[in-house]
Short mmCIF file of C-alpha atoms in Angstrom, two decimals:
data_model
loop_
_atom_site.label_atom_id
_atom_site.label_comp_id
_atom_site.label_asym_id
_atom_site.label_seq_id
_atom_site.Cartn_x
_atom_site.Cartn_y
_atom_site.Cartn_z
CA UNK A 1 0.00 0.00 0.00
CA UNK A 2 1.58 3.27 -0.63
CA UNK A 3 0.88 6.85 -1.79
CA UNK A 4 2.01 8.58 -4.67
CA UNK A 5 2.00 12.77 -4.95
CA UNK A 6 3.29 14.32 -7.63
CA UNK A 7 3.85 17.82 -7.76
CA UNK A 8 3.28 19.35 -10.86
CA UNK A 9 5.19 22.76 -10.29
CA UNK A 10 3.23 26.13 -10.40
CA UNK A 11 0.13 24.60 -12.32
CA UNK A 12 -1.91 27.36 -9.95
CA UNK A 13 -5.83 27.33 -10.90
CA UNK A 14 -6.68 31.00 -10.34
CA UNK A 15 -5.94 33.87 -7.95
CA UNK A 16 -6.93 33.38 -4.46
CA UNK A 17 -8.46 35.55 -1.40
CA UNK A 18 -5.07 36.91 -0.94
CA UNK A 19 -3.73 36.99 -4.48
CA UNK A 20 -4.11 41.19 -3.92
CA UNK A 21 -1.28 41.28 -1.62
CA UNK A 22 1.03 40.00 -4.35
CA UNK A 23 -0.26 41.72 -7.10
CA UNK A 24 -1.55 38.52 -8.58
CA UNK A 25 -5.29 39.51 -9.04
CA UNK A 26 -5.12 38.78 -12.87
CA UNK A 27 -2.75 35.00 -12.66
CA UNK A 28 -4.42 32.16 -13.53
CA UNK A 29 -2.22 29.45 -14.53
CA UNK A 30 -3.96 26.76 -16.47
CA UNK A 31 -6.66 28.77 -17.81
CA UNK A 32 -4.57 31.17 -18.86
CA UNK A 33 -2.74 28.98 -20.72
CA UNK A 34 -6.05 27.21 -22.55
CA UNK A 35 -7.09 31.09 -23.31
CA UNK A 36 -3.36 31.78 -25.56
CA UNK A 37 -3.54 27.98 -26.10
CA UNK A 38 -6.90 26.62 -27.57
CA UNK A 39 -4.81 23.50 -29.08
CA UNK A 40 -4.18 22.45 -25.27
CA UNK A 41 -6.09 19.38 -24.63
CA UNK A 42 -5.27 17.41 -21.56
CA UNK A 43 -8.34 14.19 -21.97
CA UNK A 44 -6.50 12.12 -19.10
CA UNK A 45 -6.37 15.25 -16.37
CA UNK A 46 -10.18 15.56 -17.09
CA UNK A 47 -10.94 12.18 -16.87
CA UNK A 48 -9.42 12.22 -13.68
CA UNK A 49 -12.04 15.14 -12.64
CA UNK A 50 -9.41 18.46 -13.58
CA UNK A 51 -12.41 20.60 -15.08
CA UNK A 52 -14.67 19.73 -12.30
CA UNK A 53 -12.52 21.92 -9.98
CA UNK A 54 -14.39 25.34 -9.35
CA UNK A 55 -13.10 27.49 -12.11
CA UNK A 56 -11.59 25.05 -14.48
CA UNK A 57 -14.68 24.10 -16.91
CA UNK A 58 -12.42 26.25 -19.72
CA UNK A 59 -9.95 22.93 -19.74
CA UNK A 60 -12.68 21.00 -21.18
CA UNK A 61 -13.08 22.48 -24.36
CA UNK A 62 -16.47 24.07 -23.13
CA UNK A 63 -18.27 20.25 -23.48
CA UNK A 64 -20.91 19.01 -21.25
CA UNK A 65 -19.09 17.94 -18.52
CA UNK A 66 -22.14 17.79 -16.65
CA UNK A 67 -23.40 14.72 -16.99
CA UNK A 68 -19.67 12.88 -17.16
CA UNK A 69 -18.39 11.76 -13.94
CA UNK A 70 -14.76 11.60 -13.08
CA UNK A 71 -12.73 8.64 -12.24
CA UNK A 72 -11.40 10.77 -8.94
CA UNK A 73 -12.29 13.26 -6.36
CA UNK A 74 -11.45 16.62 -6.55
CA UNK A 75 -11.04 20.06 -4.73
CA UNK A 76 -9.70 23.70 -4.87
CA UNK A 77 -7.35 24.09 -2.25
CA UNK A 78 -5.93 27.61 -0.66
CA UNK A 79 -2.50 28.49 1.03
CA UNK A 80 -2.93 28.89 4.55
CA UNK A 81 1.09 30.08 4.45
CA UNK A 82 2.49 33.46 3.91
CA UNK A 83 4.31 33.36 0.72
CA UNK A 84 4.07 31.87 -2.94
CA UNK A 85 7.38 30.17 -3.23
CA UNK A 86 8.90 26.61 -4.05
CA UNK A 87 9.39 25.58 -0.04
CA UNK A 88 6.43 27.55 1.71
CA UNK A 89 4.04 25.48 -0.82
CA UNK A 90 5.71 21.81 -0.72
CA UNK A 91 6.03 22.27 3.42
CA UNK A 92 2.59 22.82 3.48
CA UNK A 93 1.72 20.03 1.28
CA UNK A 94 3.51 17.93 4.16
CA UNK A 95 1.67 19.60 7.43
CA UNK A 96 3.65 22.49 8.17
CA UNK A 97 2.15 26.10 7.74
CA UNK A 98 4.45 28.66 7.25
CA UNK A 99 3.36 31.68 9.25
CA UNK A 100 5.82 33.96 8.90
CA UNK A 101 7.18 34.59 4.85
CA UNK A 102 10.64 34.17 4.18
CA UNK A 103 12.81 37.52 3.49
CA UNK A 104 13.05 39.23 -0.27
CA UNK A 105 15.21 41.19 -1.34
CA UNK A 106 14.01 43.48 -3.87
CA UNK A 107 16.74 45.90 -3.86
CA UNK A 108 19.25 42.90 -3.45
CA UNK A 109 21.06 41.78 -0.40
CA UNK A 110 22.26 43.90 2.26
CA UNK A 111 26.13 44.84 2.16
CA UNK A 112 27.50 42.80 5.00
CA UNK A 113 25.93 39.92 3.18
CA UNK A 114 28.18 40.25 0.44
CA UNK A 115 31.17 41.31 1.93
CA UNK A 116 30.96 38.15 4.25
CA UNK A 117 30.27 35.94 1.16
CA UNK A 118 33.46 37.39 -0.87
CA UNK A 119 35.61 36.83 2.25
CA UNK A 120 34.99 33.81 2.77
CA UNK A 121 34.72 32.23 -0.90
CA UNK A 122 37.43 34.33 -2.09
CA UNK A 123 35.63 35.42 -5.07
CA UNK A 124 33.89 38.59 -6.28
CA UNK A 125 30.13 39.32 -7.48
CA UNK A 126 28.36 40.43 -10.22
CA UNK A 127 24.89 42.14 -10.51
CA UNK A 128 23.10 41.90 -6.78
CA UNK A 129 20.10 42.56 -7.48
CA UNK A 130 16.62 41.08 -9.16
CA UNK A 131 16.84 39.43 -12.66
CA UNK A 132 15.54 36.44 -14.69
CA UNK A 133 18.02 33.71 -14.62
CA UNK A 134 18.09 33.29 -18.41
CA UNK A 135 18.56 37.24 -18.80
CA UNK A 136 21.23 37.51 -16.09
CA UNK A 137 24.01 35.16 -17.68
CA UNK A 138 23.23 36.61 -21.05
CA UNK A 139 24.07 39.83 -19.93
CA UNK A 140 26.99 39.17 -18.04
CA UNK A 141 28.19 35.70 -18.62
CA UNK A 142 31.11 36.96 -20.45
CA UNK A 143 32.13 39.43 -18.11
CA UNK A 144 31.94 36.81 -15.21
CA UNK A 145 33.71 34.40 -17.51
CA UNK A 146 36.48 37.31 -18.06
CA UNK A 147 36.68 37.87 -14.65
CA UNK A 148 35.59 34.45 -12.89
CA UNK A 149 33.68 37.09 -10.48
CA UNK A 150 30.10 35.05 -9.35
CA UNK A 151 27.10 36.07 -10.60
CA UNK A 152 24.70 36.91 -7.34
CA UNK A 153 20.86 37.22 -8.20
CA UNK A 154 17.53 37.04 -6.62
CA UNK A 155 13.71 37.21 -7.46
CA UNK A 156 10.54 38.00 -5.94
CA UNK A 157 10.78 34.66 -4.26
CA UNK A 158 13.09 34.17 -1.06
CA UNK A 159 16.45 33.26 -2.61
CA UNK A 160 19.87 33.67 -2.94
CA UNK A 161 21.01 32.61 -6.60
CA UNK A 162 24.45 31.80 -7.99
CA UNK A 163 25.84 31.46 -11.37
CA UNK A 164 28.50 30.27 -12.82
CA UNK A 165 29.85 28.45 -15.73
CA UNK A 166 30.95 25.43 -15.69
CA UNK A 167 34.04 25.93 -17.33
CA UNK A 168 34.92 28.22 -14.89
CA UNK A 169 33.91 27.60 -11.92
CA UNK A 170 33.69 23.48 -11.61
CA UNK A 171 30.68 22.17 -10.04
CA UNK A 172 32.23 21.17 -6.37
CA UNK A 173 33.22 24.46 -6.08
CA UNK A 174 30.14 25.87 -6.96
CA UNK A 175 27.88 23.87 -4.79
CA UNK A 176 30.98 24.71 -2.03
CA UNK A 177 30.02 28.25 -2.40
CA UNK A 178 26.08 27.90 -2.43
CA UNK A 179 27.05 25.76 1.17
CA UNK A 180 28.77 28.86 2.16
CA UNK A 181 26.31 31.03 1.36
CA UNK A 182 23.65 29.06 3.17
CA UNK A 183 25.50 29.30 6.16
CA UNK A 184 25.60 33.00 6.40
CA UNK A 185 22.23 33.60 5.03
CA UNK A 186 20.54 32.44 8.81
CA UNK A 187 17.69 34.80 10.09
CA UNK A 188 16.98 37.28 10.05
CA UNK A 189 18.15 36.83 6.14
CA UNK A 190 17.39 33.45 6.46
CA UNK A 191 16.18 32.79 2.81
CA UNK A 192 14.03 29.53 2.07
CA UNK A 193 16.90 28.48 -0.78
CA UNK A 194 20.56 29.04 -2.22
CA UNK A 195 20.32 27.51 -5.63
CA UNK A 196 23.35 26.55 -8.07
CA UNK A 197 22.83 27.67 -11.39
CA UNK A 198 24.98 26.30 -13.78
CA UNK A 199 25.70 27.06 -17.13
CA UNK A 200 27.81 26.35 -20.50
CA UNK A 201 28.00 27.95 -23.94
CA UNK A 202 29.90 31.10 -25.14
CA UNK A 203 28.29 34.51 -25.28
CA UNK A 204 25.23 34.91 -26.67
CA UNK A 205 24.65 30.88 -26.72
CA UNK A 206 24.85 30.48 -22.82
CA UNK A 207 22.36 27.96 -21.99
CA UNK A 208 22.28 26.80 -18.16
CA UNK A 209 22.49 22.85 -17.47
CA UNK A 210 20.59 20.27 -15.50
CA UNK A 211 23.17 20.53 -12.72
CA UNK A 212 20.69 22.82 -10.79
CA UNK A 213 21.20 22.26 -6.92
CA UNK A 214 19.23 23.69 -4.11
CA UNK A 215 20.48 24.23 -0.73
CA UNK A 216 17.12 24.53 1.59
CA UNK A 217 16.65 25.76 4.97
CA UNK A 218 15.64 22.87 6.80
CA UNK A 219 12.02 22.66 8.23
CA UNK A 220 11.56 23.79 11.53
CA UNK A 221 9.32 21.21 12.99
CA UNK A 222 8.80 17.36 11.72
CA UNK A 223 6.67 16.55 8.46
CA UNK A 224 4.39 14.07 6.97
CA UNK A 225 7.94 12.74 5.42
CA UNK A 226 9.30 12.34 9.11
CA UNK A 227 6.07 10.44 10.42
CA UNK A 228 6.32 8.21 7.70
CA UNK A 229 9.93 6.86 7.80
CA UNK A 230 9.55 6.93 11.78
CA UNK A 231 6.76 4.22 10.80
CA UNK A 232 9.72 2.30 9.09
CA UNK A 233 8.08 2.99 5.58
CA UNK A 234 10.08 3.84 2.68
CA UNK A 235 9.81 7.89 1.77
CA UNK A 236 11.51 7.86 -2.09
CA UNK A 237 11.91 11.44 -3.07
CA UNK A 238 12.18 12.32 -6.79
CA UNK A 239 13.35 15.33 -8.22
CA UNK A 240 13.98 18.12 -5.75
CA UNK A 241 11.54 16.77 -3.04
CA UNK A 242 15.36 15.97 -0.91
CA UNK A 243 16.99 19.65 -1.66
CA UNK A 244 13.36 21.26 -0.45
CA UNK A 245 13.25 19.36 2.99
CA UNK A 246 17.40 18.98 3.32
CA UNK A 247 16.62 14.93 3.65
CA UNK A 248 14.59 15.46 6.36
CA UNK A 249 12.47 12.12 6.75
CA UNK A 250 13.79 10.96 3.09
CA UNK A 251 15.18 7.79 3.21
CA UNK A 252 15.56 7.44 -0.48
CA UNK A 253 16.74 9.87 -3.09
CA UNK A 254 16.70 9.95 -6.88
CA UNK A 255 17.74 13.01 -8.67
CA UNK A 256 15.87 13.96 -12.47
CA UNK A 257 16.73 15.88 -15.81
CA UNK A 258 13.66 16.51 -17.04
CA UNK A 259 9.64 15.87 -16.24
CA UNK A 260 9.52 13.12 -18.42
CA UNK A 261 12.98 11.86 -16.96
CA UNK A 262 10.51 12.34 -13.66
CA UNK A 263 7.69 10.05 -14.81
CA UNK A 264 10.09 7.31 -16.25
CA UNK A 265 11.89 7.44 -12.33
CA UNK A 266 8.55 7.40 -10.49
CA UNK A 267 7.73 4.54 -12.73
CA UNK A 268 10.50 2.44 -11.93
CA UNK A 269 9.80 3.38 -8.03
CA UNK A 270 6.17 2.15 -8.61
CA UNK A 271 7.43 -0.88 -9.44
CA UNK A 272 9.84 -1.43 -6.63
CA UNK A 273 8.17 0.33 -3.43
CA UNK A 274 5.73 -1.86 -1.61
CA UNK A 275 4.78 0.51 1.35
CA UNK A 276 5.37 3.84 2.03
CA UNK A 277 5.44 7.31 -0.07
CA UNK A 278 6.68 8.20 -3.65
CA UNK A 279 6.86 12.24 -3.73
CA UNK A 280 8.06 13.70 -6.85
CA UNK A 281 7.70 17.14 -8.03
CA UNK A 282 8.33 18.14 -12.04
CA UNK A 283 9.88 21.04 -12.25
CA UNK A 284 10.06 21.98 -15.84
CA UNK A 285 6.51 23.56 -15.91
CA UNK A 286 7.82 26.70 -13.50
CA UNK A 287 11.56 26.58 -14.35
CA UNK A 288 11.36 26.27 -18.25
CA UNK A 289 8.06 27.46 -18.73
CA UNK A 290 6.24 30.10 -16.08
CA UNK A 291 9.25 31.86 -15.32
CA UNK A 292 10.06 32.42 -18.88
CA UNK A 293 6.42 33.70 -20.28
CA UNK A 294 6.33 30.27 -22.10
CA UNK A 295 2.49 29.85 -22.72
CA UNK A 296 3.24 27.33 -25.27
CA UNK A 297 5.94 25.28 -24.28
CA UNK A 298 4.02 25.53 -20.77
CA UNK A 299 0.85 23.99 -22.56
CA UNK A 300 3.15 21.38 -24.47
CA UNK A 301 4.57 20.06 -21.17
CA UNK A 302 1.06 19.53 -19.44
CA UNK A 303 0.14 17.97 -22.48
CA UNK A 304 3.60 15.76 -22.69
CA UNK A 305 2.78 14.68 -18.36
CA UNK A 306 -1.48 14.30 -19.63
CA UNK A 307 -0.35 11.59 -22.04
CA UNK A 308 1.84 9.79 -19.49
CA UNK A 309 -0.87 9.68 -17.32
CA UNK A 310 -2.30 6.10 -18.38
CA UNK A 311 1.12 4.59 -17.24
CA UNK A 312 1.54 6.08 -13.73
CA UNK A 313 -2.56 4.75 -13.33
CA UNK A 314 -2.07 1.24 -14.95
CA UNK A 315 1.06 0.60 -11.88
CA UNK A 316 -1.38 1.33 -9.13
CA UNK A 317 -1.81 -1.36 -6.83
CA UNK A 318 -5.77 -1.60 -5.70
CA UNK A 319 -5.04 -0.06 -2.41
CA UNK A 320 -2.44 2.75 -3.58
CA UNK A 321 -4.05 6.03 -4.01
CA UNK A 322 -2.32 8.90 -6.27
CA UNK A 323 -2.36 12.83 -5.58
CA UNK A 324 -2.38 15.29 -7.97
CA UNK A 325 -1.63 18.44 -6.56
CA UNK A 326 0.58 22.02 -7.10
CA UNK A 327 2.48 24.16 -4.63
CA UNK A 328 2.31 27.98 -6.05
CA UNK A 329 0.94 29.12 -9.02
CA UNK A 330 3.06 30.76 -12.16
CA UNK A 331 1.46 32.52 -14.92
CA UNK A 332 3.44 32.43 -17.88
CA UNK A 333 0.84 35.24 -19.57
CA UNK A 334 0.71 38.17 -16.68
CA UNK A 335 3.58 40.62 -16.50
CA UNK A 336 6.79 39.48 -14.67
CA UNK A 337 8.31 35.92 -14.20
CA UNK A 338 7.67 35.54 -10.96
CA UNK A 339 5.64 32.71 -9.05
CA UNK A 340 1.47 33.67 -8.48
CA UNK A 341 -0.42 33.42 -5.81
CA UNK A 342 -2.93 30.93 -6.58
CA UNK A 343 -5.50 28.33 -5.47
CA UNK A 344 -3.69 24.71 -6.50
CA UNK A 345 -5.74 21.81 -8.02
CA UNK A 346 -5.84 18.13 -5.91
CA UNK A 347 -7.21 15.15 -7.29
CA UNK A 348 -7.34 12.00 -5.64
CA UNK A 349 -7.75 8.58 -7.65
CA UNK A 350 -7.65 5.34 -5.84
CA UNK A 351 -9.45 1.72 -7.69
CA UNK A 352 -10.79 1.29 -4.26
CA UNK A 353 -11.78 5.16 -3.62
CA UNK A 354 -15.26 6.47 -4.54
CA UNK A 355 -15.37 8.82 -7.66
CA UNK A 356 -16.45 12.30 -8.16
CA UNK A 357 -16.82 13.41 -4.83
CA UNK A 358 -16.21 16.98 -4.72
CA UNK A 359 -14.81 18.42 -1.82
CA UNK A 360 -15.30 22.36 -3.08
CA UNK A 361 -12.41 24.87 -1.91
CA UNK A 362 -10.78 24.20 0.75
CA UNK A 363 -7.90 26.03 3.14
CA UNK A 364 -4.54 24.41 3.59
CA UNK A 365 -2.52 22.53 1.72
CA UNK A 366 -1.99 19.90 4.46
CA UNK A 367 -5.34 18.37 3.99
CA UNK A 368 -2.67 16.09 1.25
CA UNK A 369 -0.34 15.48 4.26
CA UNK A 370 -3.36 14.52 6.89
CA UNK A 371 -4.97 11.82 3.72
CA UNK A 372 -1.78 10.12 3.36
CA UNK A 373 -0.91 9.37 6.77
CA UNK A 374 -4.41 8.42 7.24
CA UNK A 375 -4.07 6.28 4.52
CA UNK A 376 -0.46 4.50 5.59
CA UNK A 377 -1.84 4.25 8.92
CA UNK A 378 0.51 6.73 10.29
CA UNK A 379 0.02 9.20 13.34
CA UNK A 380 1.48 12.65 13.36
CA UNK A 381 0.30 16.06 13.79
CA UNK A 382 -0.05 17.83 10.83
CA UNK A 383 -1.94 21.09 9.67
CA UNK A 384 -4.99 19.69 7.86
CA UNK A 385 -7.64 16.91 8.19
CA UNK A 386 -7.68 13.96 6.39
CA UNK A 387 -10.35 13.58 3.31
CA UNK A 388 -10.17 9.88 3.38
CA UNK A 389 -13.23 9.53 5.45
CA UNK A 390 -15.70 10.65 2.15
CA UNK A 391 -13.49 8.46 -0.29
CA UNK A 392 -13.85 5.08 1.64
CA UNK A 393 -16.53 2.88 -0.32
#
């Protein structure tokens, strides 16, 4: 018996009640997506019950849904957290409410955080300041290649970015310097991640690599993941499900390229885990996709996951139940490239689960976390309550 949640990254379904206080009144992932999309077509999602969610009907191609009835359960779920970011929304998919938001730095990082991170790495920085990923290293990857100086950005979210190429810097010394920087960067600049941002190319054909790594601050108080392997169950994270909770109550790992590198490794877990929890999040949708305004390679990647679908449902076991959730929403079609506050879809399939029930909007994201350890038999406390109780037959 185990559960199964995959993450699919930023696939937000509208702006919630406190979508204001980001300036995210006009994101709407998905449906903006159909809207500057009408080719999108994702027939396994709404099987599943996808356009039954409050809001979603555009998904469906504007059919009678009415009268169809999904093969799961479904519901509209809100952010009880402060924040819209990678870690604030997967901790909260596990139990644990974030009540306080992690620092930004719009006017990039305070002096004595620098200084401290040039002493100790030995290295200069470049830029300090807010900037698209893609757009940084194209604008100063030769300079930093030049002068082997780090490039230091951030975003709206709560993190401390460096890039370098590969070339230049190697990749242990990188991921050295993204350990140093999490060390200094405790509260009150504790930010939720240090990533490693990798690249290759020459100028003006920089691309950055799969050699992404993200350096987490760890969660302050224990997780669905942590009640789990306490159990003695297996807890096989995929993706970057181990750099968002620093290992805490992982007890396997396996690293991916690529969503559909994803799928084919939660496949082979599916196969080999008995007991326990598969969690894998696929990041392409908000790292290729939202962040760069990519309505169309955004709707070619739900469409690539939509036709895996039949795979990842034909290796349940009659007593494993899948989740199908998001952590933040990111609207590749509103101004900026920043993550969106957003209601996230859930849908819950299980052979032995009853279909269609609709469980309407709900707050928290930890109603996921309180379902599965219901469902693994597992006690811990967690912020949410378990939905399990209206899905038993």
């Amino acid at each position: 018996m185990k559960s199964i949640i995959i993450i699919l990254d930023s696939a937000g379904i509208g702006a919630d009640f406190y979508a204001h206080e980001y300036g995210d009144e006009a994101a709407n992932t998905l449906m903006n997506i159909k809207k500057a999309v009408p080719s999108m077509k994702l027939p396994n999602l709404i099987k599943l019950g996808l356009s039954h969610i409050e809001g979603c009907g555009i998904l469906a191609d504007g059919s009678d849904i009415s009268a169809k009835s999904p093969a799961g359960s479904y519901a509209r779920l809100m952010a009880k957290s402060k924040g819209k970011d990678t870690t604030t929304g997967h901790w909260e998919i596990a139990g644990l409410v974030t009540k306080d938001p992690f620092p930004t730095y719009p006017n990039g990082f305070p002096p004595d955080v620098i200084e401290a991170f040039e002493e100790k790495t030995g290295r200069k920085t470049l830029a300090n300041r807010t900037a698209s990923g893609t757009e940084i290293i194209a604008e100063l990857g030769a300079e930093h290649m030049q002068s082997e100086d780090l490039i230091v950005y951030t975003s709206a979210d709560s993190v401390f970015q460096i890039a370098a190429h590969e070339e230049i810097v190697p990749l242990k010394d990188l991921y050295k310097y993204c350990q140093i920087a999490r060390d200094i960067l405790k509260p009150p600049h504790g930010v939720a991640r240090v990533i490693a941002r990798p690249f290759i190319g020459s100028p003006g054909k920089f691309v950055r690599t799969a050699n992404r790594h993200d350096f987490s601050l760890p969660p302050p108080a224990p997780t669905m993941l942590d009640f789990i392997a306490e159990k003695g169950l297996s807890v096989h994270g995929i993706g970057k499900i181990y750099d968002i909770f620093v290992g805490a109550g992982i007890t396997k790992n396996t690293a991916s390229k690529s969503n559909m590198d994803g799928v084919d490794k939660l496949l082979e877990a599916m196969k080999s885990t008995d007991e326990g929890l598969i969690f894998i999040n696929l990041v392409d949708f908000d790292m290729l996709y939202g962040h760069r305004n990519d309505a169309e390679g955004y709707a070619n990647a739900l469409m690539e996951f939509d036709a895996r679908l039949p795979e990842i449902l034909s290796l349940l076991g009659e007593d494993d139940i899948l989740y199908l959730t998001a952590d933040h929403g990111c609207d590749p079609t509103t101004k900026g490239t920043d993550h969106t506050r957003e209601y996230v879809p859930l849908i819950i399939y299980g052979e032995n689960l009853r279909q269609g029930v609709n469980f309407g909007t709900k707050e928290g994201f930890g109603h996921v976390a309180a379902t599965v350890l219901d469902h693994l038999g597992t006690a811990g406390e967690v912020d949410g309550e378990s939905l399990l109780g209206l899905l038993r037959k």
